[in-house]
Coordinates of C-alpha atoms in Angstrom, one line a residue:
S25 CA -107.2 -43.3 -27.8
S26 CA -105.3 -45.8 -30.1
C27 CA -108.4 -46.0 -32.4
M28 CA -108.3 -42.3 -32.9
W29 CA -104.6 -42.4 -33.8
K30 CA -105.3 -45.1 -36.3
W31 CA -107.8 -43.0 -38.0
I32 CA -105.5 -40.0 -38.0
V33 CA -102.5 -42.0 -39.4
G34 CA -104.8 -43.7 -41.9
G35 CA -106.2 -40.4 -43.0
A36 CA -102.7 -38.9 -43.4
L37 CA -101.6 -41.9 -45.5
V38 CA -104.6 -41.5 -47.8
L39 CA -103.8 -37.8 -48.1
V40 CA -100.1 -38.5 -49.0
V41 CA -101.1 -41.1 -51.6
A42 CA -103.7 -38.7 -53.1
L43 CA -101.1 -35.9 -53.3
A44 CA -98.6 -38.2 -54.9
G45 CA -101.2 -39.3 -57.4
L46 CA -102.1 -35.7 -58.2
G47 CA -98.4 -34.9 -58.6
W48 CA -98.0 -37.8 -61.0
L49 CA -101.1 -36.8 -63.0
G50 CA -99.8 -33.2 -63.2
Y51 CA -96.5 -34.5 -64.4
R52 CA -98.1 -36.7 -67.0
K53 CA -100.3 -33.9 -68.2
L54 CA -97.4 -31.5 -68.3
T55 CA -95.2 -33.8 -70.3
A56 CA -97.9 -35.3 -72.6
G57 CA -97.4 -32.6 -75.2
G58 CA -93.9 -33.8 -76.0
D59 CA -91.3 -31.3 -77.2
S60 CA -93.1 -29.3 -79.8
A61 CA -95.9 -26.8 -80.3
T62 CA -97.7 -25.9 -83.5
V63 CA -99.9 -23.0 -84.7
V64 CA -101.3 -22.0 -88.0
I65 CA -101.2 -18.2 -88.6
A66 CA -103.2 -16.5 -91.3
A67 CA -100.2 -14.6 -92.7
S68 CA -97.3 -15.1 -95.1
P69 CA -94.0 -16.8 -94.0
E70 CA -92.3 -13.4 -94.7
R71 CA -94.6 -11.6 -92.3
V72 CA -94.4 -14.3 -89.6
F73 CA -90.6 -14.5 -89.8
T74 CA -90.3 -10.7 -89.5
S75 CA -92.2 -10.8 -86.2
L76 CA -90.3 -13.9 -85.0
A77 CA -86.9 -12.5 -85.8
D78 CA -87.2 -8.8 -84.9
P79 CA -86.3 -7.9 -81.3
D80 CA -88.7 -4.9 -81.3
S81 CA -91.6 -7.2 -82.3
M82 CA -90.5 -10.0 -79.9
G83 CA -91.2 -7.9 -76.8
V84 CA -94.9 -7.7 -77.9
W85 CA -95.7 -11.4 -78.4
M86 CA -93.4 -12.9 -75.8
A87 CA -94.6 -13.3 -72.2
A88 CA -96.4 -10.3 -70.9
G89 CA -94.1 -7.7 -69.6
S90 CA -91.1 -9.0 -71.5
Q91 CA -88.2 -6.6 -72.2
I92 CA -85.8 -7.5 -75.0
A93 CA -82.4 -5.9 -75.4
A94 CA -80.4 -6.6 -78.6
S95 CA -77.2 -5.2 -80.0
H96 CA -79.0 -3.6 -83.0
H97 CA -82.4 -2.8 -84.5
G98 CA -83.8 -4.8 -87.3
L99 CA -83.8 -8.5 -88.1
L100 CA -81.6 -10.9 -86.2
V101 CA -78.5 -12.5 -87.7
V102 CA -76.5 -15.6 -86.6
G103 CA -74.4 -14.8 -83.6
D104 CA -76.7 -12.1 -82.2
T105 CA -77.4 -12.1 -78.5
L106 CA -80.7 -11.2 -76.9
H107 CA -81.0 -10.3 -73.2
V108 CA -84.6 -11.0 -72.1
E109 CA -86.2 -9.9 -68.8
T110 CA -89.7 -11.2 -68.0
G111 CA -92.2 -10.7 -65.2
N112 CA -95.2 -8.4 -64.5
S113 CA -95.2 -5.8 -61.8
G114 CA -95.3 -7.3 -58.3
R115 CA -93.6 -10.5 -59.5
P116 CA -89.8 -11.3 -59.4
R117 CA -88.1 -10.5 -62.7
Q118 CA -86.4 -13.3 -64.5
R119 CA -83.4 -12.7 -66.8
Y120 CA -81.9 -14.9 -69.4
T121 CA -79.9 -14.8 -72.6
W122 CA -80.7 -16.2 -76.1
T123 CA -78.1 -16.5 -78.9
V124 CA -79.0 -17.0 -82.5
A125 CA -77.5 -20.3 -83.6
E126 CA -79.2 -20.7 -87.0
L127 CA -81.3 -18.6 -89.3
T128 CA -82.8 -19.0 -92.7
P129 CA -85.0 -16.1 -93.7
D130 CA -88.8 -17.0 -93.8
R131 CA -88.0 -20.6 -92.9
L132 CA -86.1 -21.2 -89.7
L133 CA -84.9 -19.5 -86.5
V134 CA -82.9 -21.4 -83.9
L135 CA -82.2 -19.8 -80.5
Q136 CA -80.0 -21.2 -77.7
M137 CA -80.5 -20.2 -74.1
R138 CA -77.2 -20.1 -72.3
A139 CA -76.5 -20.4 -68.5
D140 CA -74.9 -17.2 -67.1
T141 CA -72.2 -18.9 -65.2
S142 CA -71.0 -21.8 -67.3
D143 CA -72.1 -20.7 -70.8
N144 CA -73.7 -24.1 -71.3
V145 CA -76.7 -24.4 -73.6
V146 CA -79.6 -24.9 -71.3
A147 CA -82.3 -25.1 -73.9
T148 CA -82.7 -24.8 -77.7
R149 CA -85.8 -23.3 -79.4
R150 CA -86.2 -24.2 -83.1
D151 CA -89.0 -22.3 -85.0
S152 CA -89.7 -23.8 -88.4
L153 CA -92.0 -22.0 -90.8
V154 CA -94.0 -24.0 -93.4
P155 CA -96.1 -22.3 -96.1
A156 CA -99.8 -23.5 -96.2
G157 CA -101.7 -21.6 -98.8
D158 CA -102.3 -18.1 -97.5
S159 CA -101.2 -19.2 -94.1
T160 CA -98.0 -20.3 -92.3
I161 CA -97.6 -23.3 -90.0
V162 CA -95.1 -22.5 -87.2
I163 CA -93.6 -25.5 -85.5
T164 CA -91.6 -24.8 -82.3
T165 CA -89.4 -27.6 -81.1
I166 CA -87.7 -27.5 -77.7
A167 CA -84.6 -29.5 -76.7
S168 CA -82.4 -29.5 -73.5
P169 CA -78.8 -30.1 -74.7
M170 CA -77.4 -29.6 -71.2
I171 CA -79.3 -32.6 -69.7
D172 CA -78.7 -34.6 -72.9
E173 CA -75.0 -34.0 -72.5
M174 CA -75.0 -35.0 -68.9
R175 CA -76.8 -38.2 -69.8
T176 CA -74.1 -38.9 -72.5
R177 CA -71.2 -38.2 -70.1
R178 CA -72.6 -40.5 -67.4
G179 CA -73.4 -43.3 -69.9
D180 CA -74.1 -46.7 -68.3
T181 CA -72.4 -45.6 -65.0
S182 CA -75.3 -43.4 -64.0
G183 CA -77.3 -46.2 -62.5
K184 CA -81.1 -46.6 -62.6
V185 CA -81.8 -43.8 -60.1
G186 CA -79.6 -41.3 -61.9
G187 CA -81.0 -42.2 -65.3
V188 CA -84.6 -41.8 -64.0
L189 CA -83.8 -38.4 -62.5
L190 CA -82.1 -37.1 -65.7
N191 CA -85.0 -38.4 -67.7
F192 CA -87.5 -36.7 -65.3
G193 CA -85.5 -33.4 -65.4
S194 CA -85.2 -33.4 -69.2
K195 CA -88.9 -34.0 -69.6
V196 CA -90.0 -31.4 -67.1
L197 CA -87.6 -28.7 -68.5
T198 CA -88.7 -29.4 -72.1
A199 CA -92.4 -29.4 -71.1
A200 CA -92.0 -26.1 -69.2
F201 CA -90.4 -24.4 -72.2
R202 CA -93.0 -25.9 -74.5
V203 CA -95.8 -24.5 -72.4
V204 CA -94.3 -21.0 -72.6
S205 CA -93.7 -21.5 -76.3
E206 CA -97.3 -22.5 -76.9
L207 CA -98.5 -19.3 -75.2
E208 CA -96.0 -17.2 -77.2
L209 CA -97.2 -18.7 -80.5
K210 CA -100.8 -17.9 -79.5
R211 CA -99.8 -14.3 -78.8
L212 CA -97.9 -14.1 -82.1
K213 CA -100.9 -15.5 -84.0
A214 CA -103.2 -13.0 -82.3
R215 CA -100.9 -10.1 -83.0
L216 CA -100.6 -11.0 -86.7
E217 CA -104.3 -11.7 -87.1
G218 CA -105.4 -8.6 -85.2
Q219 CA -107.0 -10.5 -82.3
P220 CA -106.8 -9.8 -78.6
M221 CA -103.7 -11.2 -77.0
P222 CA -104.3 -14.4 -74.9
T223 CA -102.9 -14.5 -71.4
R224 CA -102.9 -18.3 -70.9

């Protein structure tokens, strides 16, 4: 009957609105943390930096199952390339490349993720180390230069819709990298403090 169809259509509309609301809440929650993550580690800046900038150590505190391939052993230097493969057994493997853009021993490490096809910088990860008594504050800041460059190129000609989409893409990409960085900082902290490695 027409009454039944009204109920079905009405219920479907309520469901669509609810799903849209949940999507918006998820987006707000994901992007609320901004572009940086911070952790305090009970270790000296020298010790923290050694774990941050040594490919052999990075495979331990990066995402579970990560494999790091570098051109040499020992601490990284500017210009080094890291080939990273992540993913646990049973899940698709993801491969990406980081290059070392800046490095100041015990203070700063800047990595750039590059796209395989265009060599554009997709994301930048900046790890800053600040001494705090017997501990070290590690501040990881994420940026998305590729989207920022697209926004600059388009300028005022992008229109409202294009601007909104670029803004959305930039925030989601930055937030996704930040969430991964937060987990990695927790794992780095646990490793250096002798605690069990967190999985989330």
